[in-house]
Amino acid sequence: MQAAFKAIMRKTTASDRRGYDSLLQVYRDTNLSQEKSRILGHLASSPDPVMVKEALDFAISSEVCELSLRFKGLQLVLRGNIDACFDFSGS
């Protein structure tokens, strides 16, 4: 399933955000914390910095458990999105 999440997000851009929206809906619909964690870890894997910023904004929203945020925030940086993580000046 993780490969599918990654494949979906790698094709997601600000002009075609269907993948992001569908994963976000699955996140909101599931009661499984492990599934939420998997999805959260992939939401920011889009190559589009606009979508990465949106995923990071979601990650710090009240919908996301603080413990998940700490763990997944580290994963986002490790996945190579560090530039997008710290470039909020363009928005």
mmCIF file with all atom_site columns, C-alpha atoms in Angstrom:
data_model
loop_
_atom_site.group_PDB
_atom_site.id
_atom_site.type_symbol
_atom_site.label_atom_id
_atom_site.label_alt_id
_atom_site.label_comp_id
_atom_site.label_asym_id
_atom_site.label_entity_id
_atom_site.label_seq_id
_atom_site.pdbx_PDB_ins_code
_atom_site.Cartn_x
_atom_site.Cartn_y
_atom_site.Cartn_z
_atom_site.occupancy
_atom_site.B_iso_or_equiv
_atom_site.pdbx_formal_charge
_atom_site.auth_seq_id
_atom_site.auth_comp_id
_atom_site.auth_asym_id
_atom_site.auth_atom_id
_atom_site.pdbx_PDB_model_num
ATOM 1  C CA . MET A 1 1  ? 0.000   0.000  0.000   1.00 0.00 ? 1  MET A CA 1
ATOM 2  C CA . GLN A 1 2  ? 2.846   2.398  0.755   1.00 0.00 ? 2  GLN A CA 1
ATOM 3  C CA . ALA A 1 3  ? 4.143   2.081  -2.810  1.00 0.00 ? 3  ALA A CA 1
ATOM 4  C CA . ALA A 1 4  ? 0.676   3.044  -4.059  1.00 0.00 ? 4  ALA A CA 1
ATOM 5  C CA . PHE A 1 5  ? 0.570   6.111  -1.787  1.00 0.00 ? 5  PHE A CA 1
ATOM 6  C CA . LYS A 1 6  ? 3.986   7.188  -3.021  1.00 0.00 ? 6  LYS A CA 1
ATOM 7  C CA . ALA A 1 7  ? 3.064   6.648  -6.682  1.00 0.00 ? 7  ALA A CA 1
ATOM 8  C CA . ILE A 1 8  ? -0.104  8.691  -6.249  1.00 0.00 ? 8  ILE A CA 1
ATOM 9  C CA . MET A 1 9  ? 1.695   11.589 -4.612  1.00 0.00 ? 9  MET A CA 1
ATOM 10 C CA . ARG A 1 10 ? 4.610   11.610 -7.091  1.00 0.00 ? 10 ARG A CA 1
ATOM 11 C CA . LYS A 1 11 ? 2.050   12.500 -9.805  1.00 0.00 ? 11 LYS A CA 1
ATOM 12 C CA . THR A 1 12 ? 0.245   15.110 -7.702  1.00 0.00 ? 12 THR A CA 1
ATOM 13 C CA . THR A 1 13 ? 0.735   18.787 -8.486  1.00 0.00 ? 13 THR A CA 1
ATOM 14 C CA . ALA A 1 14 ? -1.089  21.992 -7.597  1.00 0.00 ? 14 ALA A CA 1
ATOM 15 C CA . SER A 1 15 ? -2.808  21.872 -10.992 1.00 0.00 ? 15 SER A CA 1
ATOM 16 C CA . ASP A 1 16 ? -3.815  18.213 -10.560 1.00 0.00 ? 16 ASP A CA 1
ATOM 17 C CA . ARG A 1 17 ? -4.349  17.591 -6.855  1.00 0.00 ? 17 ARG A CA 1
ATOM 18 C CA . ARG A 1 18 ? -6.726  14.632 -7.119  1.00 0.00 ? 18 ARG A CA 1
ATOM 19 C CA . GLY A 1 19 ? -4.169  12.273 -5.568  1.00 0.00 ? 19 GLY A CA 1
ATOM 20 C CA . TYR A 1 20 ? -3.661  14.524 -2.546  1.00 0.00 ? 20 TYR A CA 1
ATOM 21 C CA . ASP A 1 21 ? -7.397  15.008 -2.082  1.00 0.00 ? 21 ASP A CA 1
ATOM 22 C CA . SER A 1 22 ? -8.118  11.292 -2.324  1.00 0.00 ? 22 SER A CA 1
ATOM 23 C CA . LEU A 1 23 ? -5.396  10.360 0.185   1.00 0.00 ? 23 LEU A CA 1
ATOM 24 C CA . LEU A 1 24 ? -6.592  13.089 2.515   1.00 0.00 ? 24 LEU A CA 1
ATOM 25 C CA . GLN A 1 25 ? -10.116 11.664 2.324   1.00 0.00 ? 25 GLN A CA 1
ATOM 26 C CA . VAL A 1 26 ? -8.819  8.168  3.143   1.00 0.00 ? 26 VAL A CA 1
ATOM 27 C CA . TYR A 1 27 ? -6.909  9.701  6.098   1.00 0.00 ? 27 TYR A CA 1
ATOM 28 C CA . ARG A 1 28 ? -10.086 11.324 7.388   1.00 0.00 ? 28 ARG A CA 1
ATOM 29 C CA . ASP A 1 29 ? -12.239 8.231  6.840   1.00 0.00 ? 29 ASP A CA 1
ATOM 30 C CA . THR A 1 30 ? -10.022 5.643  8.516   1.00 0.00 ? 30 THR A CA 1
ATOM 31 C CA . ASN A 1 31 ? -10.047 4.850  12.209  1.00 0.00 ? 31 ASN A CA 1
ATOM 32 C CA . LEU A 1 32 ? -6.745  2.975  12.032  1.00 0.00 ? 32 LEU A CA 1
ATOM 33 C CA . SER A 1 33 ? -3.879  4.991  13.482  1.00 0.00 ? 33 SER A CA 1
ATOM 34 C CA . GLN A 1 34 ? -1.321  2.946  11.547  1.00 0.00 ? 34 GLN A CA 1
ATOM 35 C CA . GLU A 1 35 ? -3.067  3.761  8.262   1.00 0.00 ? 35 GLU A CA 1
ATOM 36 C CA . LYS A 1 36 ? -3.247  7.449  9.218   1.00 0.00 ? 36 LYS A CA 1
ATOM 37 C CA . SER A 1 37 ? 0.464   7.354  9.946   1.00 0.00 ? 37 SER A CA 1
ATOM 38 C CA . ARG A 1 38 ? 1.265   5.795  6.562   1.00 0.00 ? 38 ARG A CA 1
ATOM 39 C CA . ILE A 1 39 ? -0.804  8.359  4.695   1.00 0.00 ? 39 ILE A CA 1
ATOM 40 C CA . LEU A 1 40 ? 0.634   11.255 6.667   1.00 0.00 ? 40 LEU A CA 1
ATOM 41 C CA . GLY A 1 41 ? 4.118   10.066 5.790   1.00 0.00 ? 41 GLY A CA 1
ATOM 42 C CA . HIS A 1 42 ? 3.356   10.258 2.072   1.00 0.00 ? 42 HIS A CA 1
ATOM 43 C CA . LEU A 1 43 ? 1.256   13.410 1.750   1.00 0.00 ? 43 LEU A CA 1
ATOM 44 C CA . ALA A 1 44 ? 4.344   15.600 1.334   1.00 0.00 ? 44 ALA A CA 1
ATOM 45 C CA . SER A 1 45 ? 6.066   13.389 -1.227  1.00 0.00 ? 45 SER A CA 1
ATOM 46 C CA . SER A 1 46 ? 4.763   15.371 -4.202  1.00 0.00 ? 46 SER A CA 1
ATOM 47 C CA . PRO A 1 47 ? 7.485   16.947 -6.339  1.00 0.00 ? 47 PRO A CA 1
ATOM 48 C CA . ASP A 1 48 ? 5.453   20.185 -6.301  1.00 0.00 ? 48 ASP A CA 1
ATOM 49 C CA . PRO A 1 49 ? 6.526   22.562 -3.484  1.00 0.00 ? 49 PRO A CA 1
ATOM 50 C CA . VAL A 1 50 ? 3.000   24.003 -3.317  1.00 0.00 ? 50 VAL A CA 1
ATOM 51 C CA . MET A 1 51 ? 1.617   20.563 -2.464  1.00 0.00 ? 51 MET A CA 1
ATOM 52 C CA . VAL A 1 52 ? 4.427   19.890 0.009   1.00 0.00 ? 52 VAL A CA 1
ATOM 53 C CA . LYS A 1 53 ? 3.560   23.129 1.812   1.00 0.00 ? 53 LYS A CA 1
ATOM 54 C CA . GLU A 1 54 ? -0.119  22.174 1.876   1.00 0.00 ? 54 GLU A CA 1
ATOM 55 C CA . ALA A 1 55 ? 0.775   18.767 3.339   1.00 0.00 ? 55 ALA A CA 1
ATOM 56 C CA . LEU A 1 56 ? 2.944   20.411 5.987   1.00 0.00 ? 56 LEU A CA 1
ATOM 57 C CA . ASP A 1 57 ? 0.148   22.847 6.827   1.00 0.00 ? 57 ASP A CA 1
ATOM 58 C CA . PHE A 1 58 ? -2.183  19.880 7.242   1.00 0.00 ? 58 PHE A CA 1
ATOM 59 C CA . ALA A 1 59 ? 0.395   18.083 9.398   1.00 0.00 ? 59 ALA A CA 1
ATOM 60 C CA . ILE A 1 60 ? 0.358   20.941 11.908  1.00 0.00 ? 60 ILE A CA 1
ATOM 61 C CA . SER A 1 61 ? -3.427  21.278 11.879  1.00 0.00 ? 61 SER A CA 1
ATOM 62 C CA . SER A 1 62 ? -5.658  20.126 14.714  1.00 0.00 ? 62 SER A CA 1
ATOM 63 C CA . GLU A 1 63 ? -6.632  17.046 12.650  1.00 0.00 ? 63 GLU A CA 1
ATOM 64 C CA . VAL A 1 64 ? -3.224  15.458 13.170  1.00 0.00 ? 64 VAL A CA 1
ATOM 65 C CA . CYS A 1 65 ? -2.098  13.899 16.426  1.00 0.00 ? 65 CYS A CA 1
ATOM 66 C CA . GLU A 1 66 ? 0.971   15.654 17.884  1.00 0.00 ? 66 GLU A CA 1
ATOM 67 C CA . LEU A 1 67 ? 2.875   12.384 18.253  1.00 0.00 ? 67 LEU A CA 1
ATOM 68 C CA . SER A 1 68 ? 2.298   11.548 14.577  1.00 0.00 ? 68 SER A CA 1
ATOM 69 C CA . LEU A 1 69 ? 3.480   15.020 13.633  1.00 0.00 ? 69 LEU A CA 1
ATOM 70 C CA . ARG A 1 70 ? 6.790   14.644 15.459  1.00 0.00 ? 70 ARG A CA 1
ATOM 71 C CA . PHE A 1 71 ? 7.549   11.263 13.908  1.00 0.00 ? 71 PHE A CA 1
ATOM 72 C CA . LYS A 1 72 ? 6.337   12.032 10.392  1.00 0.00 ? 72 LYS A CA 1
ATOM 73 C CA . GLY A 1 73 ? 7.969   15.463 10.359  1.00 0.00 ? 73 GLY A CA 1
ATOM 74 C CA . LEU A 1 74 ? 11.308  13.747 10.686  1.00 0.00 ? 74 LEU A CA 1
ATOM 75 C CA . GLN A 1 75 ? 10.390  11.370 7.864   1.00 0.00 ? 75 GLN A CA 1
ATOM 76 C CA . LEU A 1 76 ? 9.466   14.279 5.590   1.00 0.00 ? 76 LEU A CA 1
ATOM 77 C CA . VAL A 1 77 ? 12.917  15.759 6.031   1.00 0.00 ? 77 VAL A CA 1
ATOM 78 C CA . LEU A 1 78 ? 14.580  12.396 5.469   1.00 0.00 ? 78 LEU A CA 1
ATOM 79 C CA . ARG A 1 79 ? 12.657  11.877 2.219   1.00 0.00 ? 79 ARG A CA 1
ATOM 80 C CA . GLY A 1 80 ? 14.473  14.809 0.638   1.00 0.00 ? 80 GLY A CA 1
ATOM 81 C CA . ASN A 1 81 ? 11.811  17.486 0.944   1.00 0.00 ? 81 ASN A CA 1
ATOM 82 C CA . ILE A 1 82 ? 13.951  19.630 3.201   1.00 0.00 ? 82 ILE A CA 1
ATOM 83 C CA . ASP A 1 83 ? 13.960  22.592 0.806   1.00 0.00 ? 83 ASP A CA 1
ATOM 84 C CA . ALA A 1 84 ? 10.169  22.642 0.671   1.00 0.00 ? 84 ALA A CA 1
ATOM 85 C CA . CYS A 1 85 ? 9.971   22.198 4.445   1.00 0.00 ? 85 CYS A CA 1
ATOM 86 C CA . PHE A 1 86 ? 11.815  25.429 5.067   1.00 0.00 ? 86 PHE A CA 1
ATOM 87 C CA . ASP A 1 87 ? 10.790  27.563 2.090   1.00 0.00 ? 87 ASP A CA 1
ATOM 88 C CA . PHE A 1 88 ? 7.597   29.207 3.285   1.00 0.00 ? 88 PHE A CA 1
ATOM 89 C CA . SER A 1 89 ? 8.533   32.688 2.029   1.00 0.00 ? 89 SER A CA 1
ATOM 90 C CA . GLY A 1 90 ? 7.013   32.137 -1.409  1.00 0.00 ? 90 GLY A CA 1
ATOM 91 C CA . SER A 1 91 ? 3.457   31.808 -0.168  1.00 0.00 ? 91 SER A CA 1
#
